[in-house]
GROMACS .gro file of C-alpha atoms in nm:
model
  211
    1UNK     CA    1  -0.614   2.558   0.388
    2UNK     CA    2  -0.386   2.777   0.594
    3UNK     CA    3  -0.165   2.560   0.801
    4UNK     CA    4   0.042   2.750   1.119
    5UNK     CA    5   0.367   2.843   1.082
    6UNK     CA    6   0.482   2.656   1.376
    7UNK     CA    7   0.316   2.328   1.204
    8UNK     CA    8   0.453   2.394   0.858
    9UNK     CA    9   0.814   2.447   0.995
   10UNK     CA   10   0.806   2.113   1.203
   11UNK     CA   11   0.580   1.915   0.898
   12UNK     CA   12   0.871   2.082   0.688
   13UNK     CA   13   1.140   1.915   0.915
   14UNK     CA   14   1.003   1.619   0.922
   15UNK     CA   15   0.919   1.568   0.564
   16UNK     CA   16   1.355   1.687   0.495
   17UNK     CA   17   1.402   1.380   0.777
   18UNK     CA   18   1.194   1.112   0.612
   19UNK     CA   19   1.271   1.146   0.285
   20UNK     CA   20   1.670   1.131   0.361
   21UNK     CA   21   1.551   0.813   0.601
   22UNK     CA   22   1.376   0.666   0.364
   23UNK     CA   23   1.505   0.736   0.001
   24UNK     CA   24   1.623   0.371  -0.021
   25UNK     CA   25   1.255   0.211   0.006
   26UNK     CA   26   1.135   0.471  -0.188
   27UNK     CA   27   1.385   0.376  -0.476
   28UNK     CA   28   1.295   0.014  -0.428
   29UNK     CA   29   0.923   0.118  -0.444
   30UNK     CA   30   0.991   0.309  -0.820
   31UNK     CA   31   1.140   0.003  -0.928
   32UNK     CA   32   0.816  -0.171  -0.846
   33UNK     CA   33   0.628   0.060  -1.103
   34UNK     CA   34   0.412   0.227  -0.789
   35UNK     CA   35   0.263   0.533  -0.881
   36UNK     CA   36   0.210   0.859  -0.622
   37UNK     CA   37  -0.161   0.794  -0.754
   38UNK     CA   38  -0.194   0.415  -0.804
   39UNK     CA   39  -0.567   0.362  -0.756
   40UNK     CA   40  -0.647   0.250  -0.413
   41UNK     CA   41  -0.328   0.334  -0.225
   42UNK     CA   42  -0.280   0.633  -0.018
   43UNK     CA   43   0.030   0.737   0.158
   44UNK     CA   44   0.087   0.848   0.523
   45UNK     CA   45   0.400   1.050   0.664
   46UNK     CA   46   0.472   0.944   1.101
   47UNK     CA   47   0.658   1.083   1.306
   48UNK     CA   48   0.696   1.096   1.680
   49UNK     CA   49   0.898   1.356   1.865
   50UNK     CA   50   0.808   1.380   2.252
   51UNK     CA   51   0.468   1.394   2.318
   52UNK     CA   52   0.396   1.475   2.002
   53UNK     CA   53   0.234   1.268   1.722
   54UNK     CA   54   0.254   1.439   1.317
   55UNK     CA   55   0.063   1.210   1.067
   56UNK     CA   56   0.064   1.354   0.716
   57UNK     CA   57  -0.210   1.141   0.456
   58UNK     CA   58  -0.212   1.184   0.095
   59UNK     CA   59  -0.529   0.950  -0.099
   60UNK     CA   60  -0.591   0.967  -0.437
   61UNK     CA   61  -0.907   1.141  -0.492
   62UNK     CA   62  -1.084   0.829  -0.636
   63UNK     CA   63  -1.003   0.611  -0.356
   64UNK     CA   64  -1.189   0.853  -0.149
   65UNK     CA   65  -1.515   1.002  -0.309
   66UNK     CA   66  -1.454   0.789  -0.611
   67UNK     CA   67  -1.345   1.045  -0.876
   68UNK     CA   68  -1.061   1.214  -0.929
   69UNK     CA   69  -1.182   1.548  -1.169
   70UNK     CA   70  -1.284   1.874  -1.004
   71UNK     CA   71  -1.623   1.818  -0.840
   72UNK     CA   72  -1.851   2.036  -1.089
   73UNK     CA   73  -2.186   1.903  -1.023
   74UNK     CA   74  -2.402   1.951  -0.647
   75UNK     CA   75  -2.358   1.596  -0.546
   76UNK     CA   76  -1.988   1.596  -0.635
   77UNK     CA   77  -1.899   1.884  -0.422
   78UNK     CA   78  -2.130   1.752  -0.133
   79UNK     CA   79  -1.928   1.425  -0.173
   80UNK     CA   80  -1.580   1.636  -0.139
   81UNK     CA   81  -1.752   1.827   0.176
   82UNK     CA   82  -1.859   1.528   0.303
   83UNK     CA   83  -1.522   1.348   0.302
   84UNK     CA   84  -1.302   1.654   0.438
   85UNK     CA   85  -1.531   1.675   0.698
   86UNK     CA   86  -1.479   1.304   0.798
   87UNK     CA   87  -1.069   1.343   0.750
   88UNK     CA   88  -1.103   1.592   0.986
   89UNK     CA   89  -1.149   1.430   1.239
   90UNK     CA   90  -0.805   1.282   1.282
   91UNK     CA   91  -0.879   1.111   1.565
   92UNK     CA   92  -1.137   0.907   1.403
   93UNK     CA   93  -0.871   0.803   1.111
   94UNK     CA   94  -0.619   0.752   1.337
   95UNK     CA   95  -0.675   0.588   1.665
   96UNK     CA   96  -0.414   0.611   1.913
   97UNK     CA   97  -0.391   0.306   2.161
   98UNK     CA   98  -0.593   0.422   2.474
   99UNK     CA   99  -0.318   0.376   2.699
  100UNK     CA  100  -0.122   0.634   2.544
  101UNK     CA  101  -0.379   0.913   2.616
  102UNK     CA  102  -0.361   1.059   2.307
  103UNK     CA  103  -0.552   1.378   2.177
  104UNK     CA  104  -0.595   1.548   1.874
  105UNK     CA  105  -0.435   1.924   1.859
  106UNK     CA  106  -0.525   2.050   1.506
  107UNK     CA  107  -0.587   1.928   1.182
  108UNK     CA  108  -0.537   2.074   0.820
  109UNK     CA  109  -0.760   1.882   0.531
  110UNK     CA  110  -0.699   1.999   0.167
  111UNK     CA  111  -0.992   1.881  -0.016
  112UNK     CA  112  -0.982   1.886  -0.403
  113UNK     CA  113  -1.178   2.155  -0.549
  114UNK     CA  114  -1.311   2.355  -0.265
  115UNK     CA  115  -1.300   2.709  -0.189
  116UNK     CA  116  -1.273   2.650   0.185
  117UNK     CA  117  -1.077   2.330   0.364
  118UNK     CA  118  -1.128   2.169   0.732
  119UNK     CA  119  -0.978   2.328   1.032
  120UNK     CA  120  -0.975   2.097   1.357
  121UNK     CA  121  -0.839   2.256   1.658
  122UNK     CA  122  -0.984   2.162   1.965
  123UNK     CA  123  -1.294   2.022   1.796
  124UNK     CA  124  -1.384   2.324   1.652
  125UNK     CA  125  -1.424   2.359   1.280
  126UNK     CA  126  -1.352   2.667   1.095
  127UNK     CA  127  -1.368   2.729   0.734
  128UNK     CA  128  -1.038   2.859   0.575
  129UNK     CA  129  -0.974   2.887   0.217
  130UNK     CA  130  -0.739   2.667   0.018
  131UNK     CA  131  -0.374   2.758  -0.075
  132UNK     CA  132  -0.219   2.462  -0.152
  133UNK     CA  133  -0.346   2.345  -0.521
  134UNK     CA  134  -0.334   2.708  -0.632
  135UNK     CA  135   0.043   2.753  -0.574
  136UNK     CA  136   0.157   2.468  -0.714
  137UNK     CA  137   0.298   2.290  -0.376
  138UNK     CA  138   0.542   2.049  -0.387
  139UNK     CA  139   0.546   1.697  -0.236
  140UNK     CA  140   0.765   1.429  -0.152
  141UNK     CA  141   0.839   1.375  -0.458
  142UNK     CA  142   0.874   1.685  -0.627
  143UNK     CA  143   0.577   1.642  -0.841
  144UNK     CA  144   0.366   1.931  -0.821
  145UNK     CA  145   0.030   1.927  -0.706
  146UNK     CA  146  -0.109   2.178  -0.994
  147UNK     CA  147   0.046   1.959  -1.243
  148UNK     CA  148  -0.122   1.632  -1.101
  149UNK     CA  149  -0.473   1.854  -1.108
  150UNK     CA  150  -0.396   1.890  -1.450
  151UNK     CA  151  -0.347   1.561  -1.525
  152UNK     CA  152  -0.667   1.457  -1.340
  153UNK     CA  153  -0.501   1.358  -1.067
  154UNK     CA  154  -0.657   1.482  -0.772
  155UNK     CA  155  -0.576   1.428  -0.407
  156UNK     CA  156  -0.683   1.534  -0.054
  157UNK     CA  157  -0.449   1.574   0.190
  158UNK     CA  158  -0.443   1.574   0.574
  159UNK     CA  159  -0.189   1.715   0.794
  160UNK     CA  160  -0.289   1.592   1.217
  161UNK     CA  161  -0.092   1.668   1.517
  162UNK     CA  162  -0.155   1.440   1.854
  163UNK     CA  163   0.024   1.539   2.183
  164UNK     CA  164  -0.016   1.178   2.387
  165UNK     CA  165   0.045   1.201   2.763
  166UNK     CA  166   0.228   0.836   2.809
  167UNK     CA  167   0.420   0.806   2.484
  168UNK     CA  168   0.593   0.503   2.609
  169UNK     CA  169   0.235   0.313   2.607
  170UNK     CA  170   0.185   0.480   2.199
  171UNK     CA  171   0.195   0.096   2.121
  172UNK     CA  172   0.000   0.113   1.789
  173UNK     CA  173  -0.278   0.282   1.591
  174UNK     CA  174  -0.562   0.194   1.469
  175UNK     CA  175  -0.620   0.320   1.109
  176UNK     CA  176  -0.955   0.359   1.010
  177UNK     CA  177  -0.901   0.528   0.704
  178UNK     CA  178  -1.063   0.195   0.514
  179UNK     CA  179  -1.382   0.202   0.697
  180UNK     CA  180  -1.422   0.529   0.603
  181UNK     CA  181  -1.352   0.508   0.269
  182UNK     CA  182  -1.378   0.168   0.094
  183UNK     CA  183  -1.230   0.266  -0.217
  184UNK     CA  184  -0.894   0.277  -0.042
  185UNK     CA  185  -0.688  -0.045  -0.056
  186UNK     CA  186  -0.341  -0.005   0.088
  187UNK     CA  187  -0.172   0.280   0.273
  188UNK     CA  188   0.202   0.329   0.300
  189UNK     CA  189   0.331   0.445   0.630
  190UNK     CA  190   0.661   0.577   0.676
  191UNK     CA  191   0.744   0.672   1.010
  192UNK     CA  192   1.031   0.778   1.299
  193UNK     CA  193   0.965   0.684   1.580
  194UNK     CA  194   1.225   0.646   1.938
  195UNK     CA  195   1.171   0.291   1.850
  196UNK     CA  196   1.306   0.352   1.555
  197UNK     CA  197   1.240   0.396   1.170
  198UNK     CA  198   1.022   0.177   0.922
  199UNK     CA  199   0.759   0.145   0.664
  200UNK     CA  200   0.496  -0.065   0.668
  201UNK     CA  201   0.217  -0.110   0.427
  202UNK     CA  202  -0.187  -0.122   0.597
  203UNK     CA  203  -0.469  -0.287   0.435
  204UNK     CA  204  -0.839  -0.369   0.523
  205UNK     CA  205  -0.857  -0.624   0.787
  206UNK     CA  206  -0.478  -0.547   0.892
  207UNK     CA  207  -0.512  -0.242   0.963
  208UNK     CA  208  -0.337  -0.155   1.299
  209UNK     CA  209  -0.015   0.009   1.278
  210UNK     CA  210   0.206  -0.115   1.542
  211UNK     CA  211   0.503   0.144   1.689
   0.00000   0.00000   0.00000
């Protein structure tokens, strides 16, 4: 999927910021053995700046249709359809606290394995294709995505921008990434916020991520 230049220069700002912010948990974190694709746990990137909300998601292919090869048969490609078209819908994976007036600008999916990703801008879907496993990008990390396909570890991704009109009431969100998708377990947040910085780890039944 073809993210925006605009979006990929402030995504690309704010993944420089967070990793500087955060390299201390995320050395504590190695030295608990965690793995980028530990079964079950996805990872989410937060960041507020004005009225604007940037939520980057990484899950481990498994967690979320329940494999993690390149979908080859008709029902595992529907199952890969199926789920970008649900991440899509950022607003439905991330719910903003009411109060905040929150709304969903755009949204980038990568799904594993398709020819064309999930494009949410303004709740219209358009079909783009897929750049992002076939150049090799780089995450957090440093780990390249090509080399995790090769490894058989495959992951979607999911890039969502909010503006909110009353940031000061963005109290929490509500993530619903677990209802969705029961084979997820845990997700990671990192995020900056004018509250300040923290991570915080989500699970079912404790799911709401308080700013």
């Amino acid at each position: 999927m073809t993210i925006t230049n605009r979006a990929q220069r402030g995504f690309r700002l704010l993944a420089a910021g967070l990793c500087v912010l955060f390299m201390t948990t995320e050395t504590q974190a190695a030295e608990r053995h965690h793995d980028a694709h530990e079964h079950g746990v996805s990872e989410a990137k937060l960041a507020v700046d004005g009225n604007i909300v940037e939520i980057e998601l990484h899950s481990p292919g498994a967690d979320i249709v329940g494999f993690e090869h390149s979908p080859e048969s008709d029902s595992d490609k529907a199952a890969v359809a199926k789920a970008a078209s649900i991440l899509a819908k950022g607003g439905e994976i991330f719910a903003a606290a009411p109060a905040a007036g929150c709304s969903l600008i755009d949204a980038d999916v990568d799904a594993p394995g398709l020819e064309t990703g999930h494009d949410d801008h303004a709740d219209k879907h358009h079909g783009k294709k897929s750049h992002a496993h076939e150049h090799g990008h780089k995450d957090r990390d440093g780990a390249e995505t090509e080399k995790h396909a090769e490894d058989g570890h495959s992951e979607f991704k999911a890039h969502y921008r909010f503006r909110c009109a009353n940031t000061d009431k963005l109290t929490h969100f509500d993530v619903k990434l677990f209802e969705h998708f029961p084979g997820a377990r845990e997700l990671r947040v990192e995020a900056i916020t004018p509250r300040g910085q923290f991570v915080r780890e989500l699970k079912p039944g404790s799911a709401r991520l308080a700013l």
